[in-house]
PDB file of C-alpha atoms in Angstrom:
ATOM      1  CA  MET E   1     -59.291  -3.669 -29.299  1.00  0.00           C
ATOM      2  CA  SER E   2     -59.696  -0.259 -30.925  1.00  0.00           C
ATOM      3  CA  GLU E   3     -56.741   1.806 -32.171  1.00  0.00           C
ATOM      4  CA  GLN E   4     -57.184   4.295 -29.319  1.00  0.00           C
ATOM      5  CA  GLU E   5     -57.101   1.494 -26.739  1.00  0.00           C
ATOM      6  CA  LYS E   6     -53.878   0.108 -28.297  1.00  0.00           C
ATOM      7  CA  LYS E   7     -52.203   3.531 -28.087  1.00  0.00           C
ATOM      8  CA  ASN E   8     -53.237   3.950 -24.444  1.00  0.00           C
ATOM      9  CA  SER E   9     -51.832   0.495 -23.638  1.00  0.00           C
ATOM     10  CA  VAL E  10     -48.439   1.333 -25.208  1.00  0.00           C
ATOM     11  CA  LEU E  11     -48.271   4.681 -23.364  1.00  0.00           C
ATOM     12  CA  ASP E  12     -49.036   2.967 -20.065  1.00  0.00           C
ATOM     13  CA  LYS E  13     -46.169   0.498 -20.622  1.00  0.00           C
ATOM     14  CA  LEU E  14     -43.714   3.284 -21.491  1.00  0.00           C
ATOM     15  CA  SER E  15     -44.766   5.227 -18.435  1.00  0.00           C
ATOM     16  CA  SER E  16     -44.248   2.165 -16.241  1.00  0.00           C
ATOM     17  CA  ARG E  17     -40.746   1.634 -17.671  1.00  0.00           C
ATOM     18  CA  ARG E  18     -39.794   5.282 -17.080  1.00  0.00           C
ATOM     19  CA  THR E  19     -41.048   5.043 -13.503  1.00  0.00           C
ATOM     20  CA  PHE E  20     -39.065   1.832 -12.915  1.00  0.00           C
ATOM     21  CA  ILE E  21     -35.843   3.322 -14.322  1.00  0.00           C
ATOM     22  CA  LYS E  22     -36.281   6.512 -12.304  1.00  0.00           C
ATOM     23  CA  ASN E  23     -36.810   4.584  -9.070  1.00  0.00           C
ATOM     24  CA  SER E  24     -34.116   1.955  -9.521  1.00  0.00           C
ATOM     25  CA  GLY E  25     -31.244   3.827 -11.146  1.00  0.00           C
ATOM     26  CA  LEU E  26     -30.497   5.712 -14.336  1.00  0.00           C
ATOM     27  CA  THR E  27     -29.523   5.074 -17.902  1.00  0.00           C
ATOM     28  CA  VAL E  28     -26.084   5.844 -19.310  1.00  0.00           C
ATOM     29  CA  GLY E  29     -25.475   5.043 -22.938  1.00  0.00           C
ATOM     30  CA  GLY E  30     -28.472   2.747 -23.046  1.00  0.00           C
ATOM     31  CA  VAL E  31     -27.391   0.732 -19.971  1.00  0.00           C
ATOM     32  CA  VAL E  32     -29.461   0.755 -16.810  1.00  0.00           C
ATOM     33  CA  LEU E  33     -27.376   1.654 -13.770  1.00  0.00           C
ATOM     34  CA  GLY E  34     -28.759   1.189 -10.297  1.00  0.00           C
ATOM     35  CA  GLY E  35     -27.728   0.391  -6.768  1.00  0.00           C
ATOM     36  CA  ALA E  36     -24.483   1.954  -5.501  1.00  0.00           C
ATOM     37  CA  LEU E  37     -23.389   3.396  -8.854  1.00  0.00           C
ATOM     38  CA  GLY E  38     -26.756   4.956  -9.414  1.00  0.00           C
ATOM     39  CA  SER E  39     -26.701   6.585  -5.999  1.00  0.00           C
ATOM     40  CA  LEU E  40     -23.278   8.058  -6.731  1.00  0.00           C
ATOM     41  CA  LEU E  41     -24.328   9.610 -10.005  1.00  0.00           C
ATOM     42  CA  ILE E  42     -27.823  10.848  -9.117  1.00  0.00           C
ATOM     43  CA  LYS E  43     -27.841  14.264  -7.500  1.00  0.00           C
ATOM     44  CA  ASP E  44     -30.571  15.777  -5.443  1.00  0.00           C
ATOM     45  CA  GLU E  45     -30.891  19.046  -3.634  1.00  0.00           C
ATOM     46  CA  LYS E  46     -29.640  17.553  -0.359  1.00  0.00           C
ATOM     47  CA  SER E  47     -26.372  16.143  -1.752  1.00  0.00           C
ATOM     48  CA  THR E  48     -24.892  18.846  -3.967  1.00  0.00           C
ATOM     49  CA  THR E  49     -21.842  19.588  -1.762  1.00  0.00           C
ATOM     50  CA  THR E  50     -18.333  18.774  -3.004  1.00  0.00           C
ATOM     51  CA  THR E  51     -16.200  16.898  -0.514  1.00  0.00           C
ATOM     52  CA  THR E  52     -13.013  18.636   0.572  1.00  0.00           C
ATOM     53  CA  GLU E  53     -11.323  15.240   0.722  1.00  0.00           C
ATOM     54  CA  THR E  54     -11.548  14.910  -3.062  1.00  0.00           C
ATOM     55  CA  GLN E  55     -10.113  18.392  -3.489  1.00  0.00           C
ATOM     56  CA  LYS E  56      -7.196  17.554  -1.194  1.00  0.00           C
ATOM     57  CA  HIS E  57      -6.299  14.481  -3.219  1.00  0.00           C
ATOM     58  CA  ALA E  58      -6.480  16.479  -6.434  1.00  0.00           C
ATOM     59  CA  THR E  59      -4.080  19.154  -5.211  1.00  0.00           C
ATOM     60  CA  THR E  60      -1.604  16.951  -3.321  1.00  0.00           C
ATOM     61  CA  PRO E  61       1.698  16.912  -5.262  1.00  0.00           C
ATOM     62  CA  ALA E  62       3.011  13.536  -6.341  1.00  0.00           C
ATOM     63  CA  ALA E  63       6.051  12.195  -4.501  1.00  0.00           C
ATOM     64  CA  ASN E  64       9.361  12.302  -6.359  1.00  0.00           C
ATOM     65  CA  PRO E  65       9.938   8.723  -7.596  1.00  0.00           C
ATOM     66  CA  ASN E  66      13.688   9.375  -7.810  1.00  0.00           C
ATOM     67  CA  VAL E  67      13.961   9.627  -4.020  1.00  0.00           C
ATOM     68  CA  ALA E  68      14.124   5.915  -3.231  1.00  0.00           C
ATOM     69  CA  LEU E  69      16.983   3.663  -2.147  1.00  0.00           C
ATOM     70  CA  MET E  70      18.313   1.239  -4.754  1.00  0.00           C
ATOM     71  CA  PHE E  71      21.612   0.171  -3.156  1.00  0.00           C
ATOM     72  CA  PHE E  72      22.151   1.276   0.460  1.00  0.00           C
ATOM     73  CA  THR E  73      20.633  -0.219   3.556  1.00  0.00           C
ATOM     74  CA  PRO E  74      18.883   2.400   5.738  1.00  0.00           C
ATOM     75  CA  ASN E  75      21.906   2.547   8.064  1.00  0.00           C
ATOM     76  CA  GLN E  76      24.383   2.941   5.191  1.00  0.00           C
ATOM     77  CA  TYR E  77      22.202   5.715   3.792  1.00  0.00           C
ATOM     78  CA  GLN E  78      22.190   7.536   7.146  1.00  0.00           C
ATOM     79  CA  VAL E  79      25.974   7.301   7.479  1.00  0.00           C
ATOM     80  CA  THR E  80      26.328   8.669   3.938  1.00  0.00           C
ATOM     81  CA  GLN E  81      23.955  11.514   4.750  1.00  0.00           C
ATOM     82  CA  ALA E  82      26.062  12.462   7.765  1.00  0.00           C
ATOM     83  CA  ALA E  83      29.294  12.334   5.727  1.00  0.00           C
ATOM     84  CA  VAL E  84      28.078  14.367   2.744  1.00  0.00           C
ATOM     85  CA  GLU E  85      26.650  17.035   5.058  1.00  0.00           C
ATOM     86  CA  ARG E  86      30.129  17.646   6.495  1.00  0.00           C
ATOM     87  CA  ILE E  87      31.627  17.974   2.997  1.00  0.00           C
ATOM     88  CA  PHE E  88      28.886  20.355   1.817  1.00  0.00           C
ATOM     89  CA  PRO E  89      27.255  21.701   5.011  1.00  0.00           C
ATOM     90  CA  GLU E  90      24.244  23.943   5.347  1.00  0.00           C
ATOM     91  CA  ASP E  91      25.117  27.608   5.746  1.00  0.00           C
ATOM     92  CA  ALA E  92      23.707  31.090   5.192  1.00  0.00           C
ATOM     93  CA  ASN E  93      23.686  30.515   1.420  1.00  0.00           C
ATOM     94  CA  GLY E  94      21.318  27.572   1.588  1.00  0.00           C
ATOM     95  CA  PRO E  95      20.846  23.906   2.490  1.00  0.00           C
ATOM     96  CA  GLY E  96      23.581  21.315   2.703  1.00  0.00           C
ATOM     97  CA  ALA E  97      24.145  18.088   0.808  1.00  0.00           C
ATOM     98  CA  LYS E  98      21.811  16.140   3.089  1.00  0.00           C
ATOM     99  CA  GLU E  99      18.755  18.235   2.256  1.00  0.00           C
ATOM    100  CA  LEU E 100      19.785  18.351  -1.407  1.00  0.00           C
ATOM    101  CA  ASN E 101      19.588  14.525  -1.540  1.00  0.00           C
ATOM    102  CA  ALA E 102      23.242  13.987  -2.420  1.00  0.00           C
ATOM    103  CA  ALA E 103      23.096  10.631  -0.598  1.00  0.00           C
ATOM    104  CA  VAL E 104      20.247   9.549  -2.883  1.00  0.00           C
ATOM    105  CA  TYR E 105      22.346  10.474  -5.913  1.00  0.00           C
ATOM    106  CA  ILE E 106      25.255   8.408  -4.570  1.00  0.00           C
ATOM    107  CA  ASP E 107      22.948   5.472  -3.905  1.00  0.00           C
ATOM    108  CA  HIS E 108      21.695   5.490  -7.491  1.00  0.00           C
ATOM    109  CA  GLN E 109      25.171   5.806  -8.990  1.00  0.00           C
ATOM    110  CA  LEU E 110      26.518   2.869  -7.002  1.00  0.00           C
ATOM    111  CA  ALA E 111      23.473   0.772  -7.901  1.00  0.00           C
ATOM    112  CA  GLY E 112      24.061   1.204 -11.629  1.00  0.00           C
ATOM    113  CA  PRO E 113      26.762   0.055 -14.079  1.00  0.00           C
ATOM    114  CA  TRP E 114      29.111   2.846 -12.972  1.00  0.00           C
ATOM    115  CA  GLY E 115      29.199   1.438  -9.460  1.00  0.00           C
ATOM    116  CA  SER E 116      30.332  -1.909 -10.855  1.00  0.00           C
ATOM    117  CA  ASN E 117      33.013  -0.372 -13.128  1.00  0.00           C
ATOM    118  CA  VAL E 118      31.304  -1.891 -16.146  1.00  0.00           C
ATOM    119  CA  LYS E 119      33.117   0.327 -18.674  1.00  0.00           C
ATOM    120  CA  ASP E 120      36.542   0.152 -17.016  1.00  0.00           C
ATOM    121  CA  TYR E 121      39.458  -2.060 -17.980  1.00  0.00           C
ATOM    122  CA  ARG E 122      39.607  -4.656 -15.197  1.00  0.00           C
ATOM    123  CA  LEU E 123      42.282  -7.185 -16.169  1.00  0.00           C
ATOM    124  CA  GLY E 124      45.289  -5.538 -14.476  1.00  0.00           C
ATOM    125  CA  ALA E 125      48.106  -5.314 -13.849  1.00  0.00           C
ATOM    126  CA  PHE E 126      47.254  -3.192 -10.805  1.00  0.00           C
ATOM    127  CA  TYR E 127      49.929  -0.979  -9.299  1.00  0.00           C
ATOM    128  CA  LYS E 128      50.282   2.234  -7.347  1.00  0.00           C
ATOM    129  CA  ALA E 129      49.233   5.003  -9.699  1.00  0.00           C
ATOM    130  CA  GLU E 130      51.081   8.230 -10.293  1.00  0.00           C
ATOM    131  CA  GLU E 131      49.366  11.536  -9.518  1.00  0.00           C
ATOM    132  CA  ASN E 132      48.373  12.024 -13.158  1.00  0.00           C
ATOM    133  CA  GLN E 133      46.829   8.530 -13.420  1.00  0.00           C
ATOM    134  CA  GLY E 134      43.509   7.141 -12.329  1.00  0.00           C
ATOM    135  CA  PRO E 135      42.968   4.585  -9.556  1.00  0.00           C
ATOM    136  CA  GLN E 136      44.755   1.283 -10.037  1.00  0.00           C
ATOM    137  CA  ILE E 137      42.823  -0.925  -7.629  1.00  0.00           C
ATOM    138  CA  LYS E 138      40.904  -4.168  -8.062  1.00  0.00           C
ATOM    139  CA  ILE E 139      38.006  -3.196  -5.815  1.00  0.00           C
ATOM    140  CA  LEU E 140      34.821  -1.967  -7.471  1.00  0.00           C
ATOM    141  CA  ARG E 141      33.539   1.523  -6.711  1.00  0.00           C
ATOM    142  CA  LYS E 142      30.460   0.213  -4.914  1.00  0.00           C
ATOM    143  CA  ASP E 143      32.589  -2.102  -2.766  1.00  0.00           C
ATOM    144  CA  LEU E 144      35.091   0.684  -2.074  1.00  0.00           C
ATOM    145  CA  PHE E 145      32.288   2.928  -0.885  1.00  0.00           C
ATOM    146  CA  LEU E 146      30.770   0.280   1.382  1.00  0.00           C
ATOM    147  CA  ALA E 147      34.200  -0.475   2.804  1.00  0.00           C
ATOM    148  CA  GLY E 148      34.636   3.221   3.512  1.00  0.00           C
ATOM    149  CA  LEU E 149      31.291   3.483   5.301  1.00  0.00           C
ATOM    150  CA  ASP E 150      32.119   0.455   7.419  1.00  0.00           C
ATOM    151  CA  SER E 151      35.516   1.901   8.304  1.00  0.00           C
ATOM    152  CA  LEU E 152      33.971   5.260   9.220  1.00  0.00           C
ATOM    153  CA  ASP E 153      32.009   3.535  11.965  1.00  0.00           C
ATOM    154  CA  LYS E 154      34.937   1.384  13.109  1.00  0.00           C
ATOM    155  CA  TYR E 155      37.311   4.338  13.270  1.00  0.00           C
ATOM    156  CA  SER E 156      34.711   6.496  15.023  1.00  0.00           C
ATOM    157  CA  ASN E 157      34.118   3.811  17.634  1.00  0.00           C
ATOM    158  CA  LYS E 158      37.846   3.456  18.145  1.00  0.00           C
ATOM    159  CA  GLN E 159      38.331   7.190  18.631  1.00  0.00           C
ATOM    160  CA  PHE E 160      35.061   8.268  20.279  1.00  0.00           C
ATOM    161  CA  GLU E 161      33.236   5.010  21.161  1.00  0.00           C
ATOM    162  CA  VAL E 162      30.179   5.833  19.022  1.00  0.00           C
ATOM    163  CA  ASN E 163      29.225   5.389  15.380  1.00  0.00           C
ATOM    164  CA  PHE E 164      30.042   8.104  12.837  1.00  0.00           C
ATOM    165  CA  LYS E 165      26.488   9.427  12.428  1.00  0.00           C
ATOM    166  CA  GLU E 166      26.222   9.947  16.205  1.00  0.00           C
ATOM    167  CA  LEU E 167      29.345  12.132  16.443  1.00  0.00           C
ATOM    168  CA  GLU E 168      29.320  15.888  16.855  1.00  0.00           C
ATOM    169  CA  ALA E 169      30.032  17.851  13.673  1.00  0.00           C
ATOM    170  CA  ALA E 170      33.578  18.721  14.775  1.00  0.00           C
ATOM    171  CA  GLN E 171      34.302  15.063  15.545  1.00  0.00           C
ATOM    172  CA  GLN E 172      32.948  13.985  12.167  1.00  0.00           C
ATOM    173  CA  ASP E 173      35.262  16.524  10.533  1.00  0.00           C
ATOM    174  CA  GLU E 174      38.179  15.046  12.453  1.00  0.00           C
ATOM    175  CA  VAL E 175      37.354  11.546  11.246  1.00  0.00           C
ATOM    176  CA  LEU E 176      36.934  12.647   7.628  1.00  0.00           C
ATOM    177  CA  LEU E 177      40.208  14.548   7.781  1.00  0.00           C
ATOM    178  CA  ALA E 178      42.003  11.391   8.888  1.00  0.00           C
ATOM    179  CA  PHE E 179      40.402   9.520   5.977  1.00  0.00           C
ATOM    180  CA  SER E 180      41.349  12.224   3.475  1.00  0.00           C
ATOM    181  CA  GLU E 181      44.992  11.990   4.599  1.00  0.00           C
ATOM    182  CA  GLY E 182      45.032   8.220   4.138  1.00  0.00           C
ATOM    183  CA  LYS E 183      45.567   7.454   7.813  1.00  0.00           C
ATOM    184  CA  VAL E 184      43.089   4.570   7.762  1.00  0.00           C
ATOM    185  CA  GLU E 185      43.479   1.333   5.816  1.00  0.00           C
ATOM    186  CA  LEU E 186      40.371  -0.294   4.410  1.00  0.00           C
ATOM    187  CA  TYR E 187      40.168  -4.009   3.726  1.00  0.00           C
ATOM    188  CA  GLY E 188      42.348  -5.181   0.868  1.00  0.00           C
ATOM    189  CA  LYS E 189      44.995  -2.638   1.907  1.00  0.00           C
ATOM    190  CA  VAL E 190      43.073   0.135   0.167  1.00  0.00           C
ATOM    191  CA  SER E 191      43.819   3.619   1.456  1.00  0.00           C
ATOM    192  CA  SER E 192      41.011   5.624   3.041  1.00  0.00           C
ATOM    193  CA  ALA E 193      42.143   8.559   0.866  1.00  0.00           C
ATOM    194  CA  GLN E 194      40.699   6.775  -2.171  1.00  0.00           C
ATOM    195  CA  PHE E 195      37.358   6.379  -0.436  1.00  0.00           C
ATOM    196  CA  PHE E 196      37.329  10.025   0.653  1.00  0.00           C
ATOM    197  CA  SER E 197      38.137  11.190  -2.882  1.00  0.00           C
ATOM    198  CA  LEU E 198      35.213   9.145  -4.201  1.00  0.00           C
ATOM    199  CA  LEU E 199      32.924  10.432  -1.455  1.00  0.00           C
ATOM    200  CA  ARG E 200      33.829  14.066  -2.106  1.00  0.00           C
ATOM    201  CA  THR E 201      33.414  13.772  -5.890  1.00  0.00           C
ATOM    202  CA  LEU E 202      30.020  12.097  -5.586  1.00  0.00           C
ATOM    203  CA  THR E 203      28.864  14.636  -3.017  1.00  0.00           C
ATOM    204  CA  ILE E 204      29.576  17.586  -5.328  1.00  0.00           C
ATOM    205  CA  GLU E 205      27.927  15.762  -8.220  1.00  0.00           C
ATOM    206  CA  GLY E 206      24.869  15.028  -6.070  1.00  0.00           C
ATOM    207  CA  VAL E 207      24.509  18.685  -5.167  1.00  0.00           C
ATOM    208  CA  TYR E 208      24.763  20.005  -8.739  1.00  0.00           C
ATOM    209  CA  ALA E 209      23.625  17.203 -11.075  1.00  0.00           C
ATOM    210  CA  ASP E 210      20.253  17.279 -12.789  1.00  0.00           C
ATOM    211  CA  PRO E 211      17.464  16.215 -10.383  1.00  0.00           C
ATOM    212  CA  MET E 212      16.624  13.277 -12.652  1.00  0.00           C
ATOM    213  CA  TYR E 213      19.604  11.488 -11.076  1.00  0.00           C
ATOM    214  CA  GLY E 214      18.166  11.784  -7.572  1.00  0.00           C
ATOM    215  CA  GLY E 215      20.138  14.729  -6.157  1.00  0.00           C
ATOM    216  CA  ASN E 216      19.943  18.531  -6.403  1.00  0.00           C
ATOM    217  CA  ASN E 217      16.559  18.479  -4.696  1.00  0.00           C
ATOM    218  CA  GLU E 218      14.126  20.874  -6.422  1.00  0.00           C
ATOM    219  CA  MET E 219      17.124  22.377  -8.247  1.00  0.00           C
ATOM    220  CA  VAL E 220      18.095  24.339  -5.121  1.00  0.00           C
ATOM    221  CA  GLY E 221      21.765  23.562  -5.782  1.00  0.00           C
ATOM    222  CA  TRP E 222      21.475  25.419  -9.082  1.00  0.00           C
ATOM    223  CA  SER E 223      19.430  28.225  -7.545  1.00  0.00           C
ATOM    224  CA  MET E 224      22.144  28.975  -4.985  1.00  0.00           C
ATOM    225  CA  ARG E 225      24.617  29.545  -7.811  1.00  0.00           C
ATOM    226  CA  LYS E 226      22.029  31.245 -10.052  1.00  0.00           C
ATOM    227  CA  TYR E 227      22.597  28.564 -12.667  1.00  0.00           C
ATOM    228  CA  PRO E 228      19.664  28.388 -15.134  1.00  0.00           C
ATOM    229  CA  GLY E 229      19.941  24.640 -15.629  1.00  0.00           C
ATOM    230  CA  SER E 230      19.124  22.883 -18.878  1.00  0.00           C
ATOM    231  CA  ARG E 231      17.862  25.302 -21.519  1.00  0.00           C
ATOM    232  CA  MET E 232      17.663  24.872 -25.265  1.00  0.00           C
ATOM    233  CA  GLN E 233      18.751  28.410 -26.175  1.00  0.00           C
ATOM    234  CA  TYR E 234      19.357  31.905 -24.800  1.00  0.00           C
ATOM    235  CA  VAL E 235      18.760  33.991 -27.940  1.00  0.00           C
ATOM    236  CA  THR E 236      16.076  36.213 -26.417  1.00  0.00           C
ATOM    237  CA  GLU E 237      18.008  36.803 -23.207  1.00  0.00           C
ATOM    238  CA  ILE E 238      21.287  37.581 -25.003  1.00  0.00           C
ATOM    239  CA  GLN E 239      19.630  40.196 -27.197  1.00  0.00           C
ATOM    240  CA  ASP E 240      18.147  42.016 -24.196  1.00  0.00           C
ATOM    241  CA  GLU E 241      20.228  44.927 -22.894  1.00  0.00           C
ATOM    242  CA  LYS E 242      19.331  44.125 -19.283  1.00  0.00           C
ATOM    243  CA  PHE E 243      20.567  41.115 -17.333  1.00  0.00           C
ATOM    244  CA  ILE E 244      17.807  38.536 -17.065  1.00  0.00           C
ATOM    245  CA  GLU E 245      17.866  36.141 -14.145  1.00  0.00           C
ATOM    246  CA  LEU E 246      16.339  32.819 -15.190  1.00  0.00           C
ATOM    247  CA  GLU E 247      14.701  30.233 -12.981  1.00  0.00           C
ATOM    248  CA  PRO E 248      16.485  26.868 -13.312  1.00  0.00           C
ATOM    249  CA  GLN E 249      15.007  24.172 -15.519  1.00  0.00           C
ATOM    250  CA  SER E 250      15.780  20.460 -15.372  1.00  0.00           C
ATOM    251  CA  LEU E 251      15.850  17.991 -18.247  1.00  0.00           C
ATOM    252  CA  ASN E 252      12.327  17.040 -17.229  1.00  0.00           C
ATOM    253  CA  SER E 253      11.202  20.584 -18.087  1.00  0.00           C
ATOM    254  CA  HIS E 254      11.515  19.795 -21.806  1.00  0.00           C
ATOM    255  CA  MET E 255       9.160  16.779 -21.747  1.00  0.00           C
ATOM    256  CA  GLY E 256       6.273  18.827 -23.116  1.00  0.00           C
ATOM    257  CA  HIS E 257       8.285  20.450 -25.938  1.00  0.00           C
TER     258      HIS E 257
END
């Protein structure tokens, strides 16, 4: 075979390989890709449109992972929502504790070490505390709260024949007032006033704490009070002669710094 014939033979083989690759798939990094993957990557004039479905997924905001129950049952969560909304109700200034996820904050606090009084002295003796002393009870915070929720429903059924979350707002206020005045006894002879005090404290914390703890949804609690949130410094703003209103920032805002 002459040299020219050898060259023609090699060119024919290369041409056949190119034709095979073109018809069966494509090469990426030296690897032949065909079938389904090849059809996804090869573009022709008839399939150059971008699907709106892909765009929707790209722009859909991720759900807040902090908004998830860790301690309450769904019913306990709903009762808590109803109670916190009466302590910090929605008004002309903005949303109430329910929309601000105060119940989620409470759920997370009770699920953690704080709810189990991990850092508290627990060996007694337990006695009735003076006004300037903290609670002197054996019951854990999480158990006190659950006892309070259970008693809210029992007391509501006794007074109005329905559960607490089903009451009208004025009736819920009446029940909570009775609890705040210690007119109801929880199990273990614990006063309802102790439960109400815990409920009220946690509600306010849930409205104004950093969103990383589950409450203060989208920092609206801070926005209503024009509180700028967590900021590293205010040097620039202090030096300016004009008052500068700052958008609130959470602790998560500093992750990229």
